[in-house]
Tab-separated table of C-alpha atoms in Angstrom:
chain	number	residue	atom	x	y	z
A	86	MET	CA	-7.673	66.043	0.021
A	87	ARG	CA	-4.432	64.644	1.394
A	88	ALA	CA	-6.087	61.229	2.144
A	89	ARG	CA	-7.520	61.060	-1.389
A	90	TRP	CA	-4.042	61.727	-2.817
A	91	ALA	CA	-2.525	58.937	-0.654
A	92	ILE	CA	-5.075	56.371	-1.892
A	93	ALA	CA	-4.459	57.364	-5.503
A	94	TRP	CA	-0.723	56.976	-4.979
A	95	LEU	CA	-1.161	53.494	-3.416
A	96	VAL	CA	-3.342	52.314	-6.316
A	97	ALA	CA	-0.849	53.605	-8.849
A	98	ALA	CA	2.057	51.966	-7.051
A	99	THR	CA	0.220	48.654	-6.886
A	100	LEU	CA	-0.577	48.713	-10.589
A	101	ALA	CA	3.017	49.577	-11.395
A	102	ALA	CA	4.450	46.774	-9.231
A	103	PRO	CA	5.143	43.494	-11.041
A	104	ALA	CA	2.551	40.800	-10.362
A	105	GLN	CA	3.694	37.989	-8.114
A	106	THR	CA	4.375	34.796	-10.043
A	107	PRO	CA	3.810	31.322	-8.624
A	108	ALA	CA	7.587	30.964	-8.403
A	109	SER	CA	8.011	34.127	-6.346
A	110	ARG	CA	5.115	33.210	-4.066
A	111	ILE	CA	6.579	29.762	-3.406
A	112	GLU	CA	9.979	31.266	-2.686
A	113	ALA	CA	8.323	33.681	-0.275
A	114	LEU	CA	6.490	30.828	1.451
A	115	LEU	CA	9.692	28.864	1.947
A	116	ALA	CA	11.639	31.920	3.073
A	117	ALA	CA	8.996	32.907	5.615
A	118	SER	CA	8.723	29.434	7.167
A	119	ALA	CA	11.138	28.639	9.968
A	120	ILE	CA	10.541	24.891	9.599
A	121	SER	CA	11.575	24.930	5.923
A	122	GLN	CA	15.015	26.390	6.484
A	123	ARG	CA	16.704	23.143	7.550
A	124	ALA	CA	14.754	20.884	5.175
A	125	PHE	CA	15.978	19.727	1.767
A	126	TRP	CA	13.365	20.696	-0.838
A	127	GLY	CA	12.771	19.290	-4.290
A	128	ILE	CA	10.006	20.747	-6.440
A	129	GLN	CA	8.969	20.789	-10.054
A	130	ALA	CA	5.693	22.033	-11.556
A	131	LEU	CA	4.935	21.707	-15.273
A	132	ASN	CA	2.133	23.330	-17.258
A	133	LEU	CA	0.979	20.338	-19.294
A	134	GLU	CA	-0.833	22.418	-21.907
A	135	ARG	CA	2.216	24.498	-22.802
A	136	ASN	CA	4.903	22.034	-21.672
A	137	GLU	CA	6.351	24.891	-19.633
A	138	ILE	CA	8.037	24.615	-16.249
A	139	LEU	CA	6.371	26.993	-13.815
A	140	TYR	CA	8.725	26.395	-10.934
A	141	GLU	CA	11.512	24.072	-9.916
A	142	ARG	CA	13.992	23.684	-7.101
A	143	ASN	CA	16.549	20.860	-6.910
A	144	ALA	CA	14.422	19.100	-9.521
A	145	ARG	CA	17.213	16.726	-10.554
A	146	GLN	CA	18.514	15.917	-7.113
A	147	PHE	CA	17.616	12.655	-5.405
A	148	PHE	CA	14.914	12.444	-2.737
A	149	LEU	CA	13.369	9.670	-0.672
A	150	PRO	CA	10.013	9.243	-2.432
A	151	ALA	CA	8.151	7.277	0.278
A	152	SER	CA	4.711	6.272	-1.007
A	153	THR	CA	4.879	8.392	-4.156
A	154	THR	CA	6.741	5.277	-5.342
A	155	LYS	CA	3.261	3.808	-5.820
A	156	LEU	CA	2.738	6.176	-8.755
A	157	PHE	CA	5.411	4.235	-10.626
A	158	THR	CA	4.107	0.819	-9.560
A	159	THR	CA	0.457	1.484	-10.401
A	160	ALA	CA	1.367	3.127	-13.720
A	161	LEU	CA	3.446	0.064	-14.628
A	162	ALA	CA	0.653	-2.361	-13.707
A	163	LEU	CA	-2.005	-0.373	-15.563
A	164	MET	CA	0.068	-0.182	-18.725
A	165	ARG	CA	1.458	-3.729	-18.694
A	166	LEU	CA	-1.535	-5.714	-17.391
A	167	GLY	CA	-4.445	-3.490	-18.399
A	168	PRO	CA	-7.392	-2.247	-16.321
A	169	ASP	CA	-9.436	-5.451	-16.710
A	170	TYR	CA	-6.736	-7.895	-15.602
A	171	ARG	CA	-7.780	-10.267	-12.802
A	172	PHE	CA	-6.095	-12.499	-10.224
A	173	HIS	CA	-7.154	-16.092	-9.493
A	174	THR	CA	-7.130	-18.204	-6.322
A	175	ARG	CA	-7.818	-21.953	-6.390
A	176	VAL	CA	-8.345	-24.872	-4.044
A	177	GLU	CA	-6.819	-28.003	-5.587
A	178	ALA	CA	-6.210	-31.649	-4.826
A	179	ASP	CA	-4.184	-34.402	-6.463
A	180	ARG	CA	-7.280	-36.542	-6.939
A	181	THR	CA	-11.068	-36.261	-6.903
A	182	PRO	CA	-13.042	-37.217	-3.796
A	183	ASP	CA	-14.081	-40.879	-3.697
A	184	PRO	CA	-17.776	-41.927	-3.520
A	185	GLU	CA	-17.733	-41.332	0.238
A	186	GLY	CA	-16.425	-37.809	-0.187
A	187	ARG	CA	-12.879	-38.608	0.946
A	188	ILE	CA	-9.747	-37.050	-0.491
A	189	LEU	CA	-6.737	-39.257	0.140
A	190	GLY	CA	-3.948	-36.701	0.227
A	191	ASP	CA	-3.329	-33.036	0.721
A	192	VAL	CA	-5.561	-30.150	-0.370
A	193	TYR	CA	-3.853	-26.988	-1.630
A	194	LEU	CA	-4.997	-23.399	-1.324
A	195	VAL	CA	-3.070	-21.932	-4.248
A	196	GLY	CA	-2.499	-18.195	-4.207
A	197	GLY	CA	-2.297	-16.192	-7.393
A	198	GLY	CA	-1.328	-12.840	-5.903
A	199	ASP	CA	-4.903	-11.682	-5.316
A	200	PRO	CA	-4.917	-8.779	-2.810
A	201	THR	CA	-8.711	-8.833	-2.428
A	202	LEU	CA	-9.206	-11.858	-0.137
A	203	SER	CA	-10.504	-9.633	2.644
A	204	GLY	CA	-13.518	-7.671	3.844
A	205	ARG	CA	-12.590	-4.624	1.788
A	206	ALA	CA	-15.268	-3.279	-0.569
A	207	TYR	CA	-14.631	-3.063	-4.310
A	208	PRO	CA	-14.958	-0.681	-6.099
A	209	TYR	CA	-13.234	1.641	-3.622
A	210	VAL	CA	-15.449	3.040	-0.877
A	211	LYS	CA	-14.235	5.802	1.380
A	212	GLY	CA	-13.882	4.737	4.993
A	213	PRO	CA	-12.673	1.704	6.973
A	214	LYS	CA	-13.140	-1.911	5.953
A	215	THR	CA	-16.442	-3.192	7.340
A	216	GLY	CA	-16.910	-6.595	5.692
A	217	ASP	CA	-16.103	-10.042	7.069
A	218	PRO	CA	-12.315	-10.438	6.606
A	219	LEU	CA	-12.663	-14.179	6.014
A	220	GLU	CA	-15.687	-14.119	3.707
A	221	PRO	CA	-13.654	-14.997	0.557
A	222	ILE	CA	-12.172	-18.009	2.371
A	223	ALA	CA	-15.656	-19.041	3.493
A	224	GLU	CA	-16.835	-18.864	-0.123
A	225	LEU	CA	-13.987	-21.144	-1.235
A	226	ALA	CA	-14.764	-23.584	1.587
A	227	GLN	CA	-18.418	-23.676	0.542
A	228	GLN	CA	-17.385	-24.562	-3.014
A	229	VAL	CA	-15.216	-27.402	-1.698
A	230	VAL	CA	-18.166	-28.810	0.228
A	231	ALA	CA	-20.380	-28.395	-2.848
A	232	ALA	CA	-17.823	-30.480	-4.778
A	233	GLY	CA	-18.677	-33.398	-2.488
A	234	VAL	CA	-15.720	-33.274	-0.080
A	235	ARG	CA	-16.546	-34.662	3.381
A	236	ARG	CA	-13.164	-35.871	4.644
A	237	ILE	CA	-9.568	-34.882	3.870
A	238	GLU	CA	-6.937	-37.427	4.841
A	239	GLY	CA	-4.004	-35.086	4.526
A	240	ASP	CA	-2.907	-31.529	5.171
A	241	ILE	CA	-4.351	-28.190	4.121
A	242	VAL	CA	-1.404	-26.524	2.386
A	243	GLY	CA	-1.171	-22.807	1.735
A	244	ASP	CA	0.747	-22.556	-1.533
A	245	ASP	CA	2.262	-19.165	-2.389
A	246	THR	CA	4.805	-20.465	-4.922
A	247	ALA	CA	3.447	-18.224	-7.692
A	248	TYR	CA	5.879	-15.637	-6.308
A	249	VAL	CA	9.357	-16.100	-4.925
A	250	TRP	CA	9.267	-16.136	-1.123
A	251	GLU	CA	11.028	-12.860	-0.326
A	252	PRO	CA	8.632	-11.311	2.196
A	253	TYR	CA	10.614	-8.158	3.029
A	254	PRO	CA	12.218	-5.999	0.324
A	255	ASP	CA	15.610	-4.393	0.776
A	256	GLY	CA	15.501	-1.216	2.805
A	257	TRP	CA	12.552	-2.100	5.032
A	258	ALA	CA	13.280	-1.534	8.728
A	259	LEU	CA	13.302	-4.400	11.217
A	260	ASP	CA	10.328	-3.061	13.175
A	261	ASP	CA	8.233	-2.663	9.987
A	262	ALA	CA	7.630	-6.420	10.066
A	263	LEU	CA	5.584	-6.134	13.266
A	264	TRP	CA	2.931	-3.744	11.973
A	265	GLU	CA	0.172	-3.735	9.381
A	266	TYR	CA	1.994	-1.364	7.010
A	267	GLY	CA	4.951	-3.783	6.817
A	268	ALA	CA	3.008	-7.012	6.278
A	269	PRO	CA	5.104	-9.645	4.452
A	270	VAL	CA	4.609	-10.141	0.729
A	271	SER	CA	3.077	-13.452	-0.299
A	272	ALA	CA	1.196	-14.700	-3.359
A	273	LEU	CA	-1.373	-16.030	-0.884
A	274	THR	CA	-2.728	-13.051	1.025
A	275	VAL	CA	-5.740	-13.079	3.374
A	276	ASN	CA	-7.065	-9.941	5.124
A	277	ASP	CA	-4.040	-7.939	3.938
A	278	ASN	CA	-1.886	-10.363	5.977
A	279	VAL	CA	-3.001	-8.636	9.170
A	280	VAL	CA	-4.532	-9.752	12.451
A	281	SER	CA	-6.058	-7.198	14.841
A	282	LEU	CA	-5.839	-7.468	18.605
A	283	ARG	CA	-8.191	-5.695	20.995
A	284	LEU	CA	-7.200	-5.426	24.635
A	285	GLU	CA	-9.970	-4.584	27.098
A	286	GLY	CA	-9.313	-3.713	30.729
A	287	ARG	CA	-11.907	-5.221	33.058
A	288	ARG	CA	-11.052	-5.935	36.688
A	289	GLU	CA	-8.233	-4.142	38.449
A	290	GLY	CA	-5.264	-6.393	39.160
A	291	GLU	CA	-6.078	-8.847	36.369
A	292	ALA	CA	-4.817	-9.208	32.827
A	293	PRO	CA	-7.013	-7.550	30.185
A	294	ALA	CA	-9.054	-9.659	27.784
A	295	VAL	CA	-7.375	-10.147	24.386
A	296	THR	CA	-9.592	-10.661	21.328
A	297	PRO	CA	-8.052	-11.403	17.907
A	298	SER	CA	-9.787	-10.553	14.641
A	299	PRO	CA	-10.155	-12.674	12.562
A	300	PRO	CA	-10.829	-15.115	15.436
A	301	LEU	CA	-8.081	-17.630	14.608
A	302	ASP	CA	-5.420	-18.902	17.013
A	303	TYR	CA	-2.375	-17.969	14.965
A	304	TYR	CA	-0.150	-16.122	17.432
A	305	VAL	CA	0.896	-17.443	20.832
A	306	ILE	CA	0.324	-14.464	23.127
A	307	ASP	CA	2.277	-13.833	26.316
A	308	ASN	CA	0.001	-11.259	27.956
A	309	ARG	CA	1.846	-9.425	30.740
A	310	VAL	CA	-0.408	-6.372	30.675
A	311	ARG	CA	-2.195	-5.576	33.935
A	312	VAL	CA	-5.294	-3.533	34.704
A	313	THR	CA	-4.449	-0.754	37.160
A	314	ARG	CA	-6.337	2.241	38.442
A	315	GLN	CA	-3.939	4.673	36.759
A	316	GLY	CA	-3.690	2.783	33.466
A	317	GLY	CA	-0.800	3.559	31.128
A	318	THR	CA	0.611	2.394	27.826
A	319	VAL	CA	0.807	-1.032	26.224
A	320	ARG	CA	3.725	-2.290	24.161
A	321	VAL	CA	3.953	-5.179	21.715
A	322	GLU	CA	7.023	-7.205	20.774
A	323	ARG	CA	7.626	-10.090	18.362
A	324	LEU	CA	10.991	-11.569	17.536
A	325	PRO	CA	11.602	-11.754	13.750
A	326	GLY	CA	10.416	-15.046	12.310
A	327	SER	CA	8.479	-16.091	15.418
A	328	ARG	CA	4.784	-16.559	16.138
A	329	HIS	CA	5.081	-15.413	19.736
A	330	LEU	CA	3.776	-12.021	20.810
A	331	ARG	CA	4.709	-10.434	24.118
A	332	LEU	CA	2.449	-7.715	25.500
A	333	TRP	CA	3.291	-5.606	28.528
A	334	GLY	CA	2.177	-2.380	30.169
A	335	ALA	CA	-1.019	-1.244	31.849
A	336	LEU	CA	-4.651	-0.419	31.114
A	337	SER	CA	-7.264	1.145	33.361
A	338	PRO	CA	-10.666	-0.529	33.911
A	339	GLY	CA	-12.856	0.004	30.853
A	340	GLN	CA	-9.942	1.144	28.699
A	341	THR	CA	-9.333	-0.564	25.332
A	342	ARG	CA	-6.349	-0.643	22.997
A	343	ASP	CA	-6.288	-1.901	19.399
A	344	PHE	CA	-3.264	-3.140	17.465
A	345	SER	CA	-3.028	-4.151	13.785
A	346	LEU	CA	-0.194	-6.636	13.493
A	347	ALA	CA	1.383	-8.296	10.480
A	348	ILE	CA	1.058	-12.058	10.038
A	349	GLN	CA	4.463	-13.724	10.042
A	350	ASP	CA	3.662	-16.479	7.475
A	351	PRO	CA	0.654	-15.522	5.316
A	352	ALA	CA	0.432	-18.866	3.482
A	353	LEU	CA	0.273	-20.776	6.757
A	354	TYR	CA	-2.338	-18.385	8.112
A	355	ALA	CA	-4.439	-18.796	4.946
A	356	ALA	CA	-4.240	-22.580	5.295
A	357	GLN	CA	-5.424	-22.319	8.899
A	358	ALA	CA	-8.292	-20.093	7.827
A	359	LEU	CA	-9.421	-22.556	5.145
A	360	ALA	CA	-9.104	-25.540	7.491
A	361	ASP	CA	-11.220	-23.737	10.087
A	362	ALA	CA	-13.858	-22.807	7.482
A	363	LEU	CA	-14.034	-26.411	6.242
A	364	ARG	CA	-14.371	-27.854	9.736
A	365	ARG	CA	-17.180	-25.422	10.460
A	366	ARG	CA	-18.969	-26.972	7.483
A	367	GLY	CA	-18.556	-30.507	8.768
A	368	VAL	CA	-15.440	-31.570	6.832
A	369	VAL	CA	-13.116	-33.866	8.776
A	370	ILE	CA	-9.406	-33.075	8.325
A	371	THR	CA	-6.874	-35.551	9.662
A	372	GLY	CA	-3.780	-33.475	8.872
A	373	ARG	CA	-2.576	-30.015	9.808
A	374	ALA	CA	-2.236	-26.612	8.246
A	375	ALA	CA	1.055	-26.157	6.391
A	376	ALA	CA	2.750	-23.718	4.021
A	377	ARG	CA	4.656	-24.227	0.801
A	378	HIS	CA	7.040	-21.493	-0.370
A	379	ARG	CA	9.358	-21.127	-3.360
A	380	PHE	CA	12.816	-19.655	-3.168
A	381	ALA	CA	14.763	-17.802	-5.838
A	382	ASN	CA	16.716	-20.884	-6.959
A	383	GLU	CA	13.519	-22.871	-7.592
A	384	SER	CA	11.567	-22.719	-10.845
A	385	TYR	CA	7.819	-22.397	-11.227
A	386	THR	CA	5.483	-23.048	-14.121
A	387	VAL	CA	1.707	-22.960	-14.154
A	388	GLU	CA	1.692	-26.026	-16.402
A	389	SER	CA	3.266	-28.132	-13.636
A	390	ARG	CA	-0.104	-28.213	-11.853
A	391	GLU	CA	-2.415	-28.654	-14.864
A	392	ALA	CA	-3.389	-32.196	-13.872
A	393	ASP	CA	-4.630	-31.146	-10.432
A	394	VAL	CA	-8.303	-31.316	-9.543
A	395	VAL	CA	-9.755	-27.846	-8.952
A	396	LEU	CA	-12.266	-27.973	-6.114
A	397	ALA	CA	-12.914	-24.231	-5.853
A	398	ARG	CA	-11.814	-21.010	-7.483
A	399	ARG	CA	-12.161	-17.284	-6.963
A	400	THR	CA	-11.546	-14.426	-9.391
A	401	SER	CA	-10.606	-10.959	-8.200
A	402	PRO	CA	-12.264	-7.676	-9.174
A	403	PRO	CA	-10.646	-5.890	-12.154
A	404	LEU	CA	-7.115	-4.613	-11.661
A	405	VAL	CA	-8.159	-0.975	-11.976
A	406	GLU	CA	-10.218	-1.322	-8.788
A	407	ILE	CA	-7.213	-2.790	-6.969
A	408	LEU	CA	-4.946	0.004	-8.194
A	409	THR	CA	-7.497	2.554	-6.972
A	410	VAL	CA	-7.229	1.149	-3.450
A	411	ILE	CA	-3.429	1.167	-3.669
A	412	ASP	CA	-3.256	4.861	-4.516
A	413	LYS	CA	-6.269	6.085	-2.551
A	414	VAL	CA	-5.322	4.532	0.808
A	415	SER	CA	-1.602	3.960	0.082
A	416	GLN	CA	-1.753	0.188	0.605
A	417	ASN	CA	1.846	-1.086	0.741
A	418	LEU	CA	1.243	-4.821	0.450
A	419	HIS	CA	-1.028	-4.520	-2.572
A	420	ALA	CA	1.572	-2.418	-4.378
A	421	GLU	CA	4.183	-5.100	-3.772
A	422	LEU	CA	1.832	-7.780	-5.076
A	423	VAL	CA	1.060	-6.037	-8.371
A	424	LEU	CA	4.781	-5.384	-8.915
A	425	ARG	CA	5.451	-9.119	-8.662
A	426	GLU	CA	2.493	-9.947	-10.866
A	427	VAL	CA	3.932	-7.728	-13.597
A	428	GLY	CA	7.194	-9.648	-13.260
A	429	ARG	CA	5.362	-12.975	-13.487
A	430	VAL	CA	3.334	-12.009	-16.556
A	431	CYS	CA	5.996	-10.070	-18.449
A	432	ARG	CA	9.175	-11.931	-17.443
A	433	ASN	CA	7.903	-15.358	-16.332
A	434	GLN	CA	9.159	-14.816	-12.797
A	435	GLY	CA	6.956	-13.659	-9.954
A	436	SER	CA	9.603	-11.774	-8.051
A	437	ARG	CA	10.486	-8.294	-6.900
A	438	GLU	CA	13.577	-8.340	-9.102
A	439	ALA	CA	11.607	-9.242	-12.251
A	440	GLY	CA	9.010	-6.591	-11.494
A	441	LEU	CA	11.674	-3.934	-11.040
A	442	GLU	CA	13.372	-4.958	-14.277
A	443	GLU	CA	10.093	-4.492	-16.122
A	444	LEU	CA	9.629	-1.158	-14.362
A	445	GLY	CA	12.992	-0.047	-15.753
A	446	ALA	CA	11.921	-1.000	-19.273
A	447	PHE	CA	8.624	0.868	-18.866
A	448	LEU	CA	10.306	4.009	-17.564
A	449	ALA	CA	12.714	3.967	-20.503
A	450	GLU	CA	9.675	4.019	-22.795
A	451	ALA	CA	8.387	7.008	-20.828
A	452	GLY	CA	11.680	8.831	-21.408
A	453	ILE	CA	12.899	8.565	-17.813
A	454	PRO	CA	16.590	7.571	-17.672
A	455	ARG	CA	17.915	5.209	-15.014
A	456	THR	CA	20.055	8.036	-13.678
A	457	GLU	CA	16.855	9.668	-12.346
A	458	TYR	CA	15.696	6.928	-9.955
A	459	ARG	CA	16.505	3.865	-7.892
A	460	PHE	CA	13.672	1.640	-6.685
A	461	LEU	CA	14.057	-1.419	-4.483
A	462	ASP	CA	10.370	-2.044	-3.806
A	463	GLY	CA	6.948	-1.217	-5.208
A	464	SER	CA	5.402	0.480	-2.198
A	465	GLY	CA	7.937	3.100	-1.131
A	466	LEU	CA	8.542	1.637	2.324
A	467	SER	CA	12.188	1.002	1.422
A	468	ARG	CA	14.479	3.678	2.801
A	469	GLN	CA	16.878	2.990	-0.078
A	470	ASN	CA	14.567	4.271	-2.832
A	471	LEU	CA	15.584	7.484	-4.583
A	472	VAL	CA	13.924	9.585	-7.271
A	473	THR	CA	14.126	13.086	-8.707
A	474	PRO	CA	11.125	15.422	-8.819
A	475	ALA	CA	11.725	15.763	-12.568
A	476	ALA	CA	11.307	11.987	-13.028
A	477	VAL	CA	7.993	12.022	-11.168
A	478	VAL	CA	6.663	14.906	-13.259
A	479	ARG	CA	7.759	13.173	-16.442
A	480	LEU	CA	5.870	10.040	-15.399
A	481	LEU	CA	2.763	12.109	-14.663
A	482	SER	CA	3.018	13.821	-18.026
A	483	TYR	CA	3.501	10.503	-19.835
A	484	MET	CA	0.533	8.834	-18.140
A	485	ARG	CA	-1.743	11.777	-18.899
A	486	ARG	CA	-1.081	11.154	-22.587
A	487	SER	CA	-1.514	7.382	-22.307
A	488	PRO	CA	-4.486	5.346	-23.603
A	489	HIS	CA	-5.509	4.776	-19.972
A	490	ARG	CA	-5.486	8.472	-19.069
A	491	GLU	CA	-8.943	8.643	-17.483
A	492	ALA	CA	-8.502	5.443	-15.483
A	493	TRP	CA	-5.065	6.598	-14.345
A	494	ILE	CA	-6.161	9.992	-13.059
A	495	ALA	CA	-9.157	8.415	-11.299
A	496	LEU	CA	-6.781	6.299	-9.183
A	497	LEU	CA	-5.497	9.318	-7.282
A	498	PRO	CA	-6.917	10.770	-4.054
A	499	ILE	CA	-8.967	13.971	-4.449
A	500	GLY	CA	-8.140	16.973	-2.292
A	501	ALA	CA	-10.327	17.293	0.849
A	502	GLU	CA	-12.492	14.417	-0.388
A	503	ASP	CA	-11.109	10.885	-0.198
A	504	GLY	CA	-8.166	8.601	0.419
A	505	THR	CA	-5.062	10.049	2.022
A	506	LEU	CA	-6.141	13.556	0.971
A	507	SER	CA	-9.499	13.453	2.760
A	508	GLY	CA	-8.133	15.559	5.609
A	509	ARG	CA	-5.982	17.891	3.517
A	510	PHE	CA	-6.812	21.113	1.624
A	511	SER	CA	-10.019	21.440	3.669
A	512	GLY	CA	-11.769	24.714	2.903
A	513	ALA	CA	-9.615	25.493	-0.123
A	514	PRO	CA	-11.809	26.557	-3.090
A	515	ARG	CA	-9.727	24.521	-5.538
A	516	ALA	CA	-9.252	21.445	-3.350
A	517	ALA	CA	-11.299	19.160	-5.619
A	518	ARG	CA	-9.096	20.156	-8.555
A	519	ILE	CA	-6.094	18.512	-6.912
A	520	ARG	CA	-5.512	14.801	-7.472
A	521	ALA	CA	-2.290	13.569	-5.954
A	522	LYS	CA	-0.415	10.772	-4.206
A	523	THR	CA	0.968	11.340	-0.745
A	524	GLY	CA	4.215	10.024	0.685
A	525	THR	CA	5.344	9.924	4.307
A	526	LEU	CA	8.261	8.318	6.109
A	527	ALA	CA	10.358	9.499	9.027
A	528	ARG	CA	11.916	12.820	7.928
A	529	ALA	CA	10.394	12.583	4.446
A	530	SER	CA	7.140	14.043	3.114
A	531	ALA	CA	5.976	14.216	-0.475
A	532	LEU	CA	3.002	15.023	-2.663
A	533	ALA	CA	2.820	14.493	-6.414
A	534	GLY	CA	0.007	14.614	-8.933
A	535	TYR	CA	-2.140	17.023	-10.909
A	536	ALA	CA	-3.816	20.362	-10.329
A	537	GLU	CA	-6.308	22.090	-12.600
A	538	SER	CA	-5.422	25.793	-12.555
A	539	SER	CA	-6.752	28.807	-14.421
A	540	GLN	CA	-3.843	28.383	-16.826
A	541	GLY	CA	-4.561	24.718	-17.531
A	542	ALA	CA	-3.566	21.350	-16.105
A	543	LEU	CA	-0.364	21.089	-14.097
A	544	ALA	CA	1.767	18.133	-13.050
A	545	PHE	CA	3.742	18.663	-9.871
A	546	ALA	CA	6.046	16.909	-7.428
A	547	VAL	CA	6.965	18.375	-4.054
A	548	PHE	CA	9.473	16.649	-1.753
A	549	ALA	CA	10.780	17.607	1.666
A	550	ASN	CA	13.552	15.481	3.193
A	551	ASN	CA	15.833	15.713	6.227
A	552	TYR	CA	13.708	17.856	8.533
A	553	LEU	CA	13.120	17.814	12.273
A	554	ALA	CA	9.748	19.565	12.327
A	555	PRO	CA	6.558	17.548	12.967
A	556	ALA	CA	5.352	15.806	9.814
A	557	SER	CA	1.980	17.559	10.084
A	558	GLU	CA	3.662	20.958	9.797
A	559	MET	CA	5.615	19.875	6.725
A	560	ARG	CA	2.438	18.546	5.106
A	561	SER	CA	0.724	21.871	5.774
A	562	LEU	CA	3.551	23.759	4.075
A	563	ILE	CA	3.534	21.376	1.113
A	564	ASP	CA	-0.220	21.938	0.775
A	565	LYS	CA	0.287	25.695	0.683
A	566	ILE	CA	2.826	25.283	-2.117
A	567	VAL	CA	0.431	23.127	-4.129
A	568	LEU	CA	-2.419	25.576	-3.595
A	569	VAL	CA	-0.256	28.359	-5.025
A	570	LEU	CA	0.237	26.194	-8.119
A	571	ALA	CA	-3.480	25.387	-8.308
A	572	GLU	CA	-4.316	29.090	-8.407
């Protein structure tokens, strides 16, 4: 009898207690987590159906956005250029080949900002790149041969003058330039401006074998690594602006190490790749590979090259497929390229500055004041970027009402399924209802996007800055916050 009375009392007390709101549950999560106490949190969640804020914390304070910056860049490109916009790459000469197939003069590989000259599959396919990284260059070389070219008495010039040569935006760190994620920005981009090195330990006491991919001799490699019984770590160093790599450390027999390194001068590398592809097809080239850049004080017009002979051309997949890759895998270089292309198309200047000016005009149309953000690049790698959670949510709300709504939402990674969210929200019943862009830098984690909840669609932005906990633990806590919103 007494036990029955106790159960009845517990049920009555539970029914009388106020239901926990998403706001109270999030506060409880943050209060219960030791790693959250020293972090600076910025959160806003908006019910898009009712235009009602469900929860916010420091929503109008500034945070380092990291790669959630790409939300702004891809929204700008989609709205200004349109989903079907395409990039063009050409091989040109100053004159046609003579009857013997000779070109007396230089041949130019002219970049148009196309990010797709690589082995990446389009439309987006989950997983690593598996195609030939130089296949697009091989296709251009085959067209040149089909145009009757047998001998080039001049140089092969990689021309990236469609964009101002400013390879590293403000706020990028010095060591970013060594690695794939910090590849320099160029209107002539091949294989994401990256070369991979594989080191393989074979015989003890000897240097390991070094294999570059693509197989072009671009870097001069000083290999000081040795194969030892114990093995160890391998380090890579390149002085800024140089083409010399220094490797040191140790590998054990049979051990391999892989490095993805940025190419120092993408236009020069592209010229080397084309020259190699042409020679493989029997074309004699008397000159060398060279690069042509344009600096901010130099003008550029497409019309200045109208009289050139076009020997080959390539057209990119539609822009929407490129933007999907940018947001799904968080591709920094591609984001920088589309920002400059917006500047070139809308302001007649292919530069970071012109792209950012057009971004400011676009955000004003979206109702986001300049006091809510500061962007110095298009990818989010700059440590000088700042944005408020409220500005991110306003952008998400604006784009959901835009004419490109369906294409826009499809750009974003899906929880526990693809892109940078493939390993997050695993096992959560509502994981597939979360579409969001991740952001990660040292001491900064972010997630922003949409969640379909029982109360309708939500737009959210969650930022954590200035923490010392492992990034994986912060991501886990952010995911818990988003799952509360998705419920």
